[in-house]
Structure formats: C-alpha cells, structure tokens
Amino acid sequence: MCTCKSDVYDVVGIGFGPSNLSLAIALGEHQGNRAGHPVKAAFFERQQSFGWHRNMLLPETTMQISFMKDLVTFRNPRSRFSFVNYLHESGRLTQFCNNQDFFPTRQEFHRYLEWVGSSFDDQVSYDSEVLGVTLAPEPCECAQRYLKLEISNGAIGATEIVNARNISISTGLVPKVPDNVATGDRIWHSSQFLEKLRDVDPADLRNVAVVGGGQSAAEIARYLHATLPEAQIYAIVPSYGYSVADDTPFANQVFDPEAVDDYYFGSDETRDAFWRYHRNTNYSVVDDDIIRDLHRASYAEQVTGERRLHFLNLTRVRAVTRNGATNRVSLHSLIDRETRELDIDALVLATGYTEMTPTGLIGDVDHFCHRDPEGRYRIERDYRLMTDPEFPCGIYLQGGTEHTHGLTSSLLSNVAVRGGEIADSVITRTRADAPTMQRSTRRIEQAWERAG
Ligand code: FDA
Ligand code: NAP
C-alpha cells in the first residue's frame, strides 16, 4: 500500500478559531451520518490553548450575534455542540432563558467555544504555527500529489512537515494600524489590549487615548473610563460621533445563509449595493447600549463639571512620536483643519483589521491560483480557491472572501453553514465513493442552475 494512504490527511485546518472549529464538527457529523471511509483531519493552532480574541474579553461586552448563530445550529439544530446543549450541560439553561437576552456575553461565548474545542483535542495541535505550504515535488507511488505544510512546534522547538490533500485556511483578521504609526511599549492595537494593559501600573496611566469609531474603540473607551478613575480618557473619533450598528431585522438579513448565494451569483452592481446599503451593519459602527453608556458618562461629568472623558470628533491620528516618557500624537481635525498634538501615556489603536489573505502562506502554490482583473483571488461557491485544472489539491478559505461571498466572510453568522458546505465539498470532491450530497451542496448547485 502506498504510504500516502497513512501519511496524508484528507483535510488540514490552519488556525483553530470558530471557523475551523465549525468545520471539525461538520466533518465529524458528516461521518457520523454516512457510510464510507472516515475523513482524516487535523488542525494546527499557533496559540498555546484555545483562545478567541482573548485580549478583548472585556467584562460585560456581549456578542453581536444571537446565541442561535453558534457553531452548528443553522446547519444541524440537533448537533450536540449547540450553545443550548452547552448551557444544558453547564446547568444554566433555565437561568439563561430567564435572562431574556439573545446575546450572551463574550466571556460566556468564549467558554462555549472552549467547551466545544475540548472535544477535538485528539485532532488539534496547539503551539503549532503553520509557516508555509508547498506542493509535493513528486507524486507518491499511486501517482497522487499533495500539499506539504511546514509547521513550527513551539513546545518541542522544532519544525515538522504534514501532508494534506485539502487545506482550510482560517487564520483570522489581521490587525491594521494607521500609516506612520507602529505599535510598541505604550502603543497597542486593540487586539493586544488586555495583555498590554496588565503589564502597566495603572498609576502610570494618567492620559490615555483610544483611536477609532468602531465597536472595539467604544468598548475600550468605556472600559478605561470605568477602570482608571484617575485618568483622562481621550476618544479620537473619525466621525462626528459614534454611529449605531444596524442590527434591525431587515438589515440583519444580509447575514443570512441565503444572502451568500445572492451575493455570490449576483452582478457587480448587486455586490456593490450590498456594501453601499449595509456596510453600517458591521464596520465603523457601535452597539446602541455602549453609545448610550458613553454618552451618559459624559453627560454626568458635564453636570458635575469634573470632566475626564473627552471626545475629539472628526479627528484622525496622523503620526506618533516619542516625547521623553510619553508619546506625542499628531491629530488632524476636520472641523478646523488644524493639526494638534496630544501627549499621552498610552495609545490604543482600535483602528480595525484587514481581511485574511492566503498569499503569504501558500507561497509558490499561488501560481496555480486564478485571480480576477482586479488581482483578487477567484473563489468557487464552496470557498475553494479556483486553481489550474491540473492542480491536485483543494485550498479552502474561511475569511478573505468578502469580494465573492459577502459580508459574513469574516464573521460568525454563517460559520455553521459554511463549515458544512466545506465539509460536503471536501468529501464529494475527494472521494470516488462519495456519499450523496447534503442539502447545502445541492442548494449551491441549484443556485448555479438559477444563475444559468
Ligand atoms: P479567528 O481569528 O477567530 O481564529 C483564527 C485562528 O488562527 C487564531 O486562533 C490564530 O491564532 C490562528 N492562526 C493564525 N495564523 C496561524 C498560523 N499560521 N498557524 C496556525 N494558527 C494560526 N463576529 C461576529 O459575527 N459576532 C461577534 O460577536 C464578533 N465579535 C468579535 C469581537 C472581536 C473583539 C473581534 C476582533 C471580532 C469579532 N467578530 C465577531 C469577528 C471575528 O472575525 C469572528 O468572531 C471570528 O473570530 C472568526 O473566526 P475565525 O476562526 O475565522 O478567525
Ligand atoms: P472597525 O469597525 O473597522 O473600526 C475601526 C475604526 O478605526 C474606524 O472607525 C476607522 O475609521 C478608525 N480609524 C482607522 N484609522 C484611523 C485613524 N488614523 N484615526 C482615527 N480613526 C481611525 O474595527 P473594530 O471596531 O475593531 O471592529 C472590527 C470587527 O470586530 C467588527 O466586525 C466588529 O463588529 C467586531 N467586534 C465585535 C465586538 C463584540 O462582539 N462585542 C467587539 C469588538 C469588535 P475609518 O473607517 O474612517 O477609517
């Protein structure tokens, strides 16, 4: 028997956040429901243990999706990995219900994700960063070519090579900072926030600034104001004031699984309309309750006259320079078009993220991948990179597909369904004895038929 039968995984997941966690469940449940060879899957995660945006696990912050948009329910409401089953096993189902809130705290959702993750310990390697992916130079004895992943294992301080027929790249959002600004000792991106804050004596933080007009910025401004009672807090907001995230029922439809088909099979005009009308469901917007909390806190200070929460509206950070023990932030105001300087002890850049891109990881494999006239990857409906016909493997993306699959690309709303679609695709594409397609794959085909 050729060694590829034992040495090559059917699927290797890069990153073990919610996206690949959902895929791991879907693969397992697919196998549980069907006869055939089990799919051999492994996942590699660079963190030392499971963690979902740990540095933003601020107390009281809540999820921006309903608890029903967990890792499974929209694909398989009977799954044992539902949030409801997690509550049941944790003995909180009744009290969660009595709490009458669709949106769990981020801390509780993190515990749910950890709870699910612990069922996959036999498939996941933590402290394992995938450094790169190449195509095996030669076919194996049975003429198969597969991908080789180079993985740095932090625990043993060595690299290993793992072989895969398919990979699912789910490495998450990439922190973005303004031009002319670098993170450092007292300049942090929001994705570093809690761990950096813990390293500083609060007494050293007398003037702190938070940059941005999105959810991260507002949550951090509220948290700093509450936890540093002696500090001046400056919120540097690019708009005239925080704008609310539209999560009203009709607008929320842009996150429905069906919206992916409408976006994917729509015209450029369709896709443009999605962004033009609905960008404010997610980007540079803030949940209503936090806006109100911040305004209430600010108003209370106006009443007493003891002000320490300052909003610098229509203002952008242009640069940061070191000024002795402090950082000097150069701020440009669109109100009077003046540039001013502000000395601060710490600066938090809640300036957002860019989408994940596979380019750095896949190296020379990129030559097989197709791009559109704007240089963006072409991606099939099943989230598989379009490649030359002779390319023998599947590269699936969870993230980095906003231009093809729409607004849910880097969000949680659709992870359950997407994980199922990828699992179906991997199984139907790679198995000669492929089981009959599940509903979601059939739905993709029907959508293709509709699109002519
Ligand atoms: P995620 O970033 O969660 O996971 C990627 C994993 O890959 C990480 O664990 C990382 O360590 C690992 N990794 C990266 N490179 C690697 C490599 N080379 N080798 C091995 N491992 C590697 N969305 C939503 O719908 N509702 C919400 O409530 C929220 N809330 C929210 C809060 C905050 C603070 C942020 C910043 C974002 C959100 N989001 C969100 C959006 C967010 O993208 C989403 O919640 C998920 O994190 C997406 O899951 P992924 O698994 O795709 O990425
Ligand atoms: P974001 O929505 O992209 O917001 C980034 C903000 O930074 C924007 O207002 C941007 O303004 C501003 N900015 C960028 N450069 C700037 C500069 N030089 N000066 C001043 N402002 C600048 O990013 P985010 O708030 O981190 O949110 C990212 C994702 O995470 C979203 O999906 C969000 O919903 C999610 N999230 C969820 C939770 C939760 O679940 N509780 C918490 C935090 C985040 P411009 O757009 O004008 O550049």
PDB file of N, CA and C and ligand atoms in Angstrom, residues 52-53 56 58 60-65 104-106 173 176-179 181 189-191 210-220 236-239 242 245 279 281-287 290 312 314-319 330-332 349-354 407 410-412, ligand 2:
ATOM      1  N   TRP A  52     -10.209  32.909  21.798  1.00  0.00           N
ATOM      2  CA  TRP A  52     -10.943  33.682  20.775  1.00  0.00           C
ATOM      3  C   TRP A  52     -10.888  35.165  21.165  1.00  0.00           C
ATOM      4  N   HIS A  53     -10.095  35.943  20.476  1.00  0.00           N
ATOM      5  CA  HIS A  53      -9.920  37.375  20.754  1.00  0.00           C
ATOM      6  C   HIS A  53      -9.830  37.617  22.266  1.00  0.00           C
ATOM      7  N   MET A  56      -9.677  41.038  24.020  1.00  0.00           N
ATOM      8  CA  MET A  56     -10.859  41.913  24.001  1.00  0.00           C
ATOM      9  C   MET A  56     -11.997  41.303  24.830  1.00  0.00           C
ATOM     10  N   LEU A  58     -13.542  41.857  27.425  1.00  0.00           N
ATOM     11  CA  LEU A  58     -13.840  42.841  28.467  1.00  0.00           C
ATOM     12  C   LEU A  58     -15.125  42.433  29.171  1.00  0.00           C
ATOM     13  N   GLU A  60     -18.699  42.331  30.597  1.00  0.00           N
ATOM     14  CA  GLU A  60     -19.982  42.893  30.161  1.00  0.00           C
ATOM     15  C   GLU A  60     -20.133  43.048  28.650  1.00  0.00           C
ATOM     16  N   THR A  61     -19.059  42.889  27.882  1.00  0.00           N
ATOM     17  CA  THR A  61     -19.272  43.023  26.434  1.00  0.00           C
ATOM     18  C   THR A  61     -20.047  41.808  25.948  1.00  0.00           C
ATOM     19  N   THR A  62     -20.924  42.062  25.000  1.00  0.00           N
ATOM     20  CA  THR A  62     -21.811  40.985  24.543  1.00  0.00           C
ATOM     21  C   THR A  62     -21.524  40.622  23.096  1.00  0.00           C
ATOM     22  N   MET A  63     -22.025  39.458  22.719  1.00  0.00           N
ATOM     23  CA  MET A  63     -21.908  39.000  21.346  1.00  0.00           C
ATOM     24  C   MET A  63     -22.721  39.914  20.435  1.00  0.00           C
ATOM     25  N   GLN A  64     -22.304  39.944  19.178  1.00  0.00           N
ATOM     26  CA  GLN A  64     -23.072  40.724  18.204  1.00  0.00           C
ATOM     27  C   GLN A  64     -23.926  39.817  17.323  1.00  0.00           C
ATOM     28  N   ILE A  65     -24.065  38.584  17.737  1.00  0.00           N
ATOM     29  CA  ILE A  65     -24.971  37.665  17.048  1.00  0.00           C
ATOM     30  C   ILE A  65     -25.808  36.948  18.103  1.00  0.00           C
ATOM     31  N   PRO A 104     -25.393  36.509  24.357  1.00  0.00           N
ATOM     32  CA  PRO A 104     -24.588  36.165  25.534  1.00  0.00           C
ATOM     33  C   PRO A 104     -23.407  37.128  25.668  1.00  0.00           C
ATOM     34  N   THR A 105     -22.801  37.158  26.846  1.00  0.00           N
ATOM     35  CA  THR A 105     -21.570  37.937  26.962  1.00  0.00           C
ATOM     36  C   THR A 105     -20.482  37.235  26.146  1.00  0.00           C
ATOM     37  N   ARG A 106     -19.489  38.018  25.763  1.00  0.00           N
ATOM     38  CA  ARG A 106     -18.376  37.411  25.014  1.00  0.00           C
ATOM     39  C   ARG A 106     -17.648  36.416  25.904  1.00  0.00           C
ATOM     40  N   LEU A 173      -8.694  37.622  11.132  1.00  0.00           N
ATOM     41  CA  LEU A 173      -8.457  39.012  10.733  1.00  0.00           C
ATOM     42  C   LEU A 173      -7.031  39.452  11.072  1.00  0.00           C
ATOM     43  N   LYS A 176      -4.881  46.192  11.857  1.00  0.00           N
ATOM     44  CA  LYS A 176      -4.459  47.284  10.962  1.00  0.00           C
ATOM     45  C   LYS A 176      -4.135  48.514  11.809  1.00  0.00           C
ATOM     46  N   VAL A 177      -3.020  49.170  11.527  1.00  0.00           N
ATOM     47  CA  VAL A 177      -2.686  50.418  12.239  1.00  0.00           C
ATOM     48  C   VAL A 177      -2.508  51.527  11.199  1.00  0.00           C
ATOM     49  N   PRO A 178      -2.697  52.781  11.608  1.00  0.00           N
ATOM     50  CA  PRO A 178      -2.558  53.873  10.635  1.00  0.00           C
ATOM     51  C   PRO A 178      -1.125  53.960  10.106  1.00  0.00           C
ATOM     52  N   ASP A 179      -1.001  54.532   8.904  1.00  0.00           N
ATOM     53  CA  ASP A 179       0.336  54.808   8.360  1.00  0.00           C
ATOM     54  C   ASP A 179       1.078  55.700   9.355  1.00  0.00           C
ATOM     55  N   VAL A 181       2.392  55.004  12.085  1.00  0.00           N
ATOM     56  CA  VAL A 181       2.261  54.621  13.492  1.00  0.00           C
ATOM     57  C   VAL A 181       2.664  53.152  13.630  1.00  0.00           C
ATOM     58  N   HIS A 189      -2.352  47.921  19.570  1.00  0.00           N
ATOM     59  CA  HIS A 189      -3.569  47.690  18.778  1.00  0.00           C
ATOM     60  C   HIS A 189      -4.608  47.082  19.723  1.00  0.00           C
ATOM     61  N   SER A 190      -5.881  47.264  19.403  1.00  0.00           N
ATOM     62  CA  SER A 190      -6.933  46.732  20.286  1.00  0.00           C
ATOM     63  C   SER A 190      -6.799  45.216  20.472  1.00  0.00           C
ATOM     64  N   SER A 191      -6.252  44.522  19.473  1.00  0.00           N
ATOM     65  CA  SER A 191      -6.104  43.065  19.591  1.00  0.00           C
ATOM     66  C   SER A 191      -5.063  42.676  20.647  1.00  0.00           C
ATOM     67  N   VAL A 210      -7.807  56.548  22.943  1.00  0.00           N
ATOM     68  CA  VAL A 210      -8.321  55.412  22.169  1.00  0.00           C
ATOM     69  C   VAL A 210      -8.713  55.934  20.801  1.00  0.00           C
ATOM     70  N   VAL A 211      -8.214  55.299  19.757  1.00  0.00           N
ATOM     71  CA  VAL A 211      -8.459  55.783  18.399  1.00  0.00           C
ATOM     72  C   VAL A 211      -9.472  54.890  17.693  1.00  0.00           C
ATOM     73  N   GLY A 212     -10.475  55.489  17.057  1.00  0.00           N
ATOM     74  CA  GLY A 212     -11.403  54.723  16.236  1.00  0.00           C
ATOM     75  C   GLY A 212     -12.848  55.019  16.570  1.00  0.00           C
ATOM     76  N   GLY A 213     -13.712  54.711  15.600  1.00  0.00           N
ATOM     77  CA  GLY A 213     -15.139  54.943  15.797  1.00  0.00           C
ATOM     78  C   GLY A 213     -15.937  53.649  15.710  1.00  0.00           C
ATOM     79  N   GLY A 214     -15.264  52.505  15.885  1.00  0.00           N
ATOM     80  CA  GLY A 214     -15.949  51.214  15.795  1.00  0.00           C
ATOM     81  C   GLY A 214     -16.229  50.614  17.170  1.00  0.00           C
ATOM     82  N   GLN A 215     -16.723  49.367  17.136  1.00  0.00           N
ATOM     83  CA  GLN A 215     -17.115  48.679  18.362  1.00  0.00           C
ATOM     84  C   GLN A 215     -15.938  48.519  19.315  1.00  0.00           C
ATOM     85  N   SER A 216     -14.767  48.168  18.796  1.00  0.00           N
ATOM     86  CA  SER A 216     -13.608  47.957  19.676  1.00  0.00           C
ATOM     87  C   SER A 216     -13.266  49.250  20.406  1.00  0.00           C
ATOM     88  N   ALA A 217     -13.225  50.357  19.670  1.00  0.00           N
ATOM     89  CA  ALA A 217     -12.855  51.640  20.268  1.00  0.00           C
ATOM     90  C   ALA A 217     -13.831  52.026  21.376  1.00  0.00           C
ATOM     91  N   ALA A 218     -15.110  51.879  21.100  1.00  0.00           N
ATOM     92  CA  ALA A 218     -16.117  52.292  22.083  1.00  0.00           C
ATOM     93  C   ALA A 218     -16.047  51.402  23.326  1.00  0.00           C
ATOM     94  N   GLU A 219     -15.876  50.089  23.114  1.00  0.00           N
ATOM     95  CA  GLU A 219     -15.790  49.183  24.274  1.00  0.00           C
ATOM     96  C   GLU A 219     -14.568  49.526  25.131  1.00  0.00           C
ATOM     97  N   ILE A 220     -13.455  49.825  24.479  1.00  0.00           N
ATOM     98  CA  ILE A 220     -12.229  50.119  25.227  1.00  0.00           C
ATOM     99  C   ILE A 220     -12.345  51.463  25.952  1.00  0.00           C
ATOM    100  N   ILE A 236     -10.568  59.408  20.267  1.00  0.00           N
ATOM    101  CA  ILE A 236     -10.286  60.087  18.997  1.00  0.00           C
ATOM    102  C   ILE A 236     -11.161  59.426  17.936  1.00  0.00           C
ATOM    103  N   VAL A 237     -12.205  60.145  17.540  1.00  0.00           N
ATOM    104  CA  VAL A 237     -13.267  59.535  16.732  1.00  0.00           C
ATOM    105  C   VAL A 237     -13.243  60.163  15.334  1.00  0.00           C
ATOM    106  N   PRO A 238     -13.137  59.339  14.286  1.00  0.00           N
ATOM    107  CA  PRO A 238     -13.027  59.923  12.939  1.00  0.00           C
ATOM    108  C   PRO A 238     -14.331  60.530  12.421  1.00  0.00           C
ATOM    109  N   SER A 239     -15.468  60.100  12.980  1.00  0.00           N
ATOM    110  CA  SER A 239     -16.760  60.646  12.558  1.00  0.00           C
ATOM    111  C   SER A 239     -17.173  61.756  13.536  1.00  0.00           C
ATOM    112  N   TYR A 242     -20.020  58.552  17.484  1.00  0.00           N
ATOM    113  CA  TYR A 242     -20.197  57.130  17.172  1.00  0.00           C
ATOM    114  C   TYR A 242     -21.523  56.909  16.439  1.00  0.00           C
ATOM    115  N   ALA A 245     -24.631  50.508  15.108  1.00  0.00           N
ATOM    116  CA  ALA A 245     -24.613  49.316  14.242  1.00  0.00           C
ATOM    117  C   ALA A 245     -26.062  48.926  13.951  1.00  0.00           C
ATOM    118  N   ARG A 279     -23.001  48.365   4.785  1.00  0.00           N
ATOM    119  CA  ARG A 279     -21.702  48.399   5.460  1.00  0.00           C
ATOM    120  C   ARG A 279     -21.878  48.758   6.951  1.00  0.00           C
ATOM    121  N   THR A 281     -23.837  47.718   9.005  1.00  0.00           N
ATOM    122  CA  THR A 281     -24.213  46.631   9.904  1.00  0.00           C
ATOM    123  C   THR A 281     -22.996  46.143  10.681  1.00  0.00           C
ATOM    124  N   ASN A 282     -21.797  46.525  10.218  1.00  0.00           N
ATOM    125  CA  ASN A 282     -20.612  45.915  10.825  1.00  0.00           C
ATOM    126  C   ASN A 282     -19.408  46.832  10.985  1.00  0.00           C
ATOM    127  N   TYR A 283     -19.120  47.674  10.004  1.00  0.00           N
ATOM    128  CA  TYR A 283     -17.854  48.406  10.035  1.00  0.00           C
ATOM    129  C   TYR A 283     -18.005  49.823  10.580  1.00  0.00           C
ATOM    130  N   SER A 284     -17.097  50.220  11.441  1.00  0.00           N
ATOM    131  CA  SER A 284     -17.059  51.584  11.994  1.00  0.00           C
ATOM    132  C   SER A 284     -18.367  51.937  12.675  1.00  0.00           C
ATOM    133  N   VAL A 285     -18.990  50.972  13.286  1.00  0.00           N
ATOM    134  CA  VAL A 285     -20.261  51.213  13.983  1.00  0.00           C
ATOM    135  C   VAL A 285     -20.223  50.559  15.358  1.00  0.00           C
ATOM    136  N   VAL A 286     -21.153  51.004  16.225  1.00  0.00           N
ATOM    137  CA  VAL A 286     -21.113  50.623  17.639  1.00  0.00           C
ATOM    138  C   VAL A 286     -22.519  50.221  18.084  1.00  0.00           C
ATOM    139  N   ASP A 287     -22.579  49.248  18.972  1.00  0.00           N
ATOM    140  CA  ASP A 287     -23.881  48.841  19.514  1.00  0.00           C
ATOM    141  C   ASP A 287     -24.495  49.988  20.315  1.00  0.00           C
ATOM    142  N   ILE A 290     -23.709  50.685  24.159  1.00  0.00           N
ATOM    143  CA  ILE A 290     -22.404  51.268  24.527  1.00  0.00           C
ATOM    144  C   ILE A 290     -22.389  52.764  24.218  1.00  0.00           C
ATOM    145  N   LEU A 312     -12.777  63.688  20.840  1.00  0.00           N
ATOM    146  CA  LEU A 312     -12.204  64.532  19.795  1.00  0.00           C
ATOM    147  C   LEU A 312     -12.811  64.057  18.477  1.00  0.00           C
ATOM    148  N   LEU A 314     -14.425  64.052  14.526  1.00  0.00           N
ATOM    149  CA  LEU A 314     -13.894  64.347  13.183  1.00  0.00           C
ATOM    150  C   LEU A 314     -12.372  64.492  13.228  1.00  0.00           C
ATOM    151  N   THR A 315     -11.752  63.597  13.927  1.00  0.00           N
ATOM    152  CA  THR A 315     -10.307  63.706  14.146  1.00  0.00           C
ATOM    153  C   THR A 315      -9.618  62.390  13.794  1.00  0.00           C
ATOM    154  N   ARG A 316      -8.496  62.500  13.110  1.00  0.00           N
ATOM    155  CA  ARG A 316      -7.728  61.295  12.751  1.00  0.00           C
ATOM    156  C   ARG A 316      -6.301  61.415  13.267  1.00  0.00           C
ATOM    157  N   VAL A 317      -5.734  60.267  13.597  1.00  0.00           N
ATOM    158  CA  VAL A 317      -4.323  60.234  14.008  1.00  0.00           C
ATOM    159  C   VAL A 317      -3.465  60.270  12.751  1.00  0.00           C
ATOM    160  N   ARG A 318      -2.513  61.201  12.735  1.00  0.00           N
ATOM    161  CA  ARG A 318      -1.623  61.314  11.580  1.00  0.00           C
ATOM    162  C   ARG A 318      -0.278  60.648  11.833  1.00  0.00           C
ATOM    163  N   ALA A 319       0.220  60.771  13.073  1.00  0.00           N
ATOM    164  CA  ALA A 319       1.550  60.204  13.384  1.00  0.00           C
ATOM    165  C   ALA A 319       1.710  60.150  14.897  1.00  0.00           C
ATOM    166  N   SER A 330      -0.012  63.131  16.883  1.00  0.00           N
ATOM    167  CA  SER A 330      -0.359  64.232  15.997  1.00  0.00           C
ATOM    168  C   SER A 330      -1.771  63.981  15.459  1.00  0.00           C
ATOM    169  N   LEU A 331      -2.672  64.919  15.753  1.00  0.00           N
ATOM    170  CA  LEU A 331      -4.095  64.731  15.450  1.00  0.00           C
ATOM    171  C   LEU A 331      -4.572  65.772  14.451  1.00  0.00           C
ATOM    172  N   HIS A 332      -5.227  65.307  13.390  1.00  0.00           N
ATOM    173  CA  HIS A 332      -5.745  66.253  12.403  1.00  0.00           C
ATOM    174  C   HIS A 332      -7.256  66.343  12.541  1.00  0.00           C
ATOM    175  N   LEU A 349      -4.900  51.702  19.596  1.00  0.00           N
ATOM    176  CA  LEU A 349      -5.331  51.853  18.209  1.00  0.00           C
ATOM    177  C   LEU A 349      -6.440  50.841  17.918  1.00  0.00           C
ATOM    178  N   ALA A 350      -7.663  51.275  18.081  1.00  0.00           N
ATOM    179  CA  ALA A 350      -8.790  50.392  17.737  1.00  0.00           C
ATOM    180  C   ALA A 350      -9.162  50.703  16.294  1.00  0.00           C
ATOM    181  N   THR A 351      -8.173  50.568  15.438  1.00  0.00           N
ATOM    182  CA  THR A 351      -8.274  51.045  14.056  1.00  0.00           C
ATOM    183  C   THR A 351      -8.613  49.933  13.070  1.00  0.00           C
ATOM    184  N   GLY A 352      -9.129  48.836  13.584  1.00  0.00           N
ATOM    185  CA  GLY A 352      -9.706  47.815  12.710  1.00  0.00           C
ATOM    186  C   GLY A 352      -8.726  46.766  12.221  1.00  0.00           C
ATOM    187  N   TYR A 353      -9.189  46.057  11.205  1.00  0.00           N
ATOM    188  CA  TYR A 353      -8.475  44.878  10.699  1.00  0.00           C
ATOM    189  C   TYR A 353      -8.562  44.853   9.179  1.00  0.00           C
ATOM    190  N   THR A 354      -7.623  44.143   8.576  1.00  0.00           N
ATOM    191  CA  THR A 354      -7.813  43.800   7.166  1.00  0.00           C
ATOM    192  C   THR A 354      -8.173  42.324   7.098  1.00  0.00           C
ATOM    193  N   LEU A 407     -20.634  39.884   3.183  1.00  0.00           N
ATOM    194  CA  LEU A 407     -20.328  40.474   4.489  1.00  0.00           C
ATOM    195  C   LEU A 407     -20.029  39.466   5.584  1.00  0.00           C
ATOM    196  N   SER A 410     -15.907  37.273   7.296  1.00  0.00           N
ATOM    197  CA  SER A 410     -15.029  37.204   8.472  1.00  0.00           C
ATOM    198  C   SER A 410     -15.830  37.242   9.774  1.00  0.00           C
ATOM    199  N   LEU A 411     -17.129  36.945   9.661  1.00  0.00           N
ATOM    200  CA  LEU A 411     -17.975  36.999  10.862  1.00  0.00           C
ATOM    201  C   LEU A 411     -18.423  35.598  11.277  1.00  0.00           C
ATOM    202  N   LEU A 412     -19.196  35.555  12.358  1.00  0.00           N
ATOM    203  CA  LEU A 412     -19.641  34.260  12.881  1.00  0.00           C
ATOM    204  C   LEU A 412     -20.999  33.817  12.319  1.00  0.00           C
TER     205      LEU A 412
HETATM  206  P1  NAP B   2     -13.689  48.819  12.646  1.00  0.00           P
HETATM  207  O1  NAP B   2     -15.144  48.646  12.760  1.00  0.00           O
HETATM  208  O2  NAP B   2     -13.060  48.583  11.314  1.00  0.00           O
HETATM  209  O3  NAP B   2     -13.351  50.279  13.137  1.00  0.00           O
HETATM  210  C1  NAP B   2     -12.055  50.848  13.002  1.00  0.00           C
HETATM  211  C2  NAP B   2     -12.190  52.328  13.267  1.00  0.00           C
HETATM  212  O4  NAP B   2     -10.897  52.937  13.316  1.00  0.00           O
HETATM  213  C3  NAP B   2     -12.983  53.070  12.193  1.00  0.00           C
HETATM  214  O5  NAP B   2     -13.874  53.963  12.804  1.00  0.00           O
HETATM  215  C4  NAP B   2     -11.899  53.812  11.421  1.00  0.00           C
HETATM  216  O6  NAP B   2     -12.368  54.961  10.785  1.00  0.00           O
HETATM  217  C5  NAP B   2     -10.982  54.163  12.576  1.00  0.00           C
HETATM  218  N1  NAP B   2      -9.648  54.598  12.164  1.00  0.00           N
HETATM  219  C6  NAP B   2      -8.775  53.966  11.344  1.00  0.00           C
HETATM  220  N2  NAP B   2      -7.647  54.707  11.205  1.00  0.00           N
HETATM  221  C7  NAP B   2      -7.834  55.828  11.936  1.00  0.00           C
HETATM  222  C8  NAP B   2      -7.045  56.979  12.205  1.00  0.00           C
HETATM  223  N3  NAP B   2      -5.831  57.138  11.666  1.00  0.00           N
HETATM  224  N4  NAP B   2      -7.543  57.941  13.030  1.00  0.00           N
HETATM  225  C9  NAP B   2      -8.780  57.815  13.585  1.00  0.00           C
HETATM  226  N5  NAP B   2      -9.563  56.733  13.378  1.00  0.00           N
HETATM  227  C10 NAP B   2      -9.101  55.765  12.564  1.00  0.00           C
HETATM  228  O7  NAP B   2     -12.868  47.871  13.687  1.00  0.00           O
HETATM  229  P2  NAP B   2     -13.327  47.252  15.106  1.00  0.00           P
HETATM  230  O8  NAP B   2     -14.044  48.233  15.910  1.00  0.00           O
HETATM  231  O9  NAP B   2     -12.111  46.608  15.670  1.00  0.00           O
HETATM  232  O10 NAP B   2     -14.335  46.103  14.679  1.00  0.00           O
HETATM  233  C11 NAP B   2     -13.846  45.003  13.866  1.00  0.00           C
HETATM  234  C12 NAP B   2     -14.822  43.830  13.912  1.00  0.00           C
HETATM  235  O11 NAP B   2     -14.840  43.275  15.211  1.00  0.00           O
HETATM  236  C13 NAP B   2     -16.260  44.210  13.593  1.00  0.00           C
HETATM  237  O12 NAP B   2     -16.860  43.127  12.940  1.00  0.00           O
HETATM  238  C14 NAP B   2     -16.868  44.369  14.958  1.00  0.00           C
HETATM  239  O13 NAP B   2     -18.253  44.191  14.949  1.00  0.00           O
HETATM  240  C15 NAP B   2     -16.158  43.267  15.721  1.00  0.00           C
HETATM  241  N6  NAP B   2     -16.137  43.487  17.178  1.00  0.00           N
HETATM  242  C16 NAP B   2     -17.087  42.867  17.930  1.00  0.00           C
HETATM  243  C17 NAP B   2     -17.114  43.036  19.306  1.00  0.00           C
HETATM  244  C18 NAP B   2     -18.159  42.299  20.119  1.00  0.00           C
HETATM  245  O14 NAP B   2     -18.631  41.281  19.667  1.00  0.00           O
HETATM  246  N7  NAP B   2     -18.536  42.764  21.290  1.00  0.00           N
HETATM  247  C19 NAP B   2     -16.164  43.839  19.916  1.00  0.00           C
HETATM  248  C20 NAP B   2     -15.222  44.480  19.127  1.00  0.00           C
HETATM  249  C21 NAP B   2     -15.205  44.274  17.745  1.00  0.00           C
HETATM  250  P3  NAP B   2     -12.481  54.970   9.163  1.00  0.00           P
HETATM  251  O15 NAP B   2     -13.407  53.877   8.820  1.00  0.00           O
HETATM  252  O16 NAP B   2     -12.978  56.339   8.863  1.00  0.00           O
HETATM  253  O17 NAP B   2     -11.070  54.716   8.677  1.00  0.00           O
END
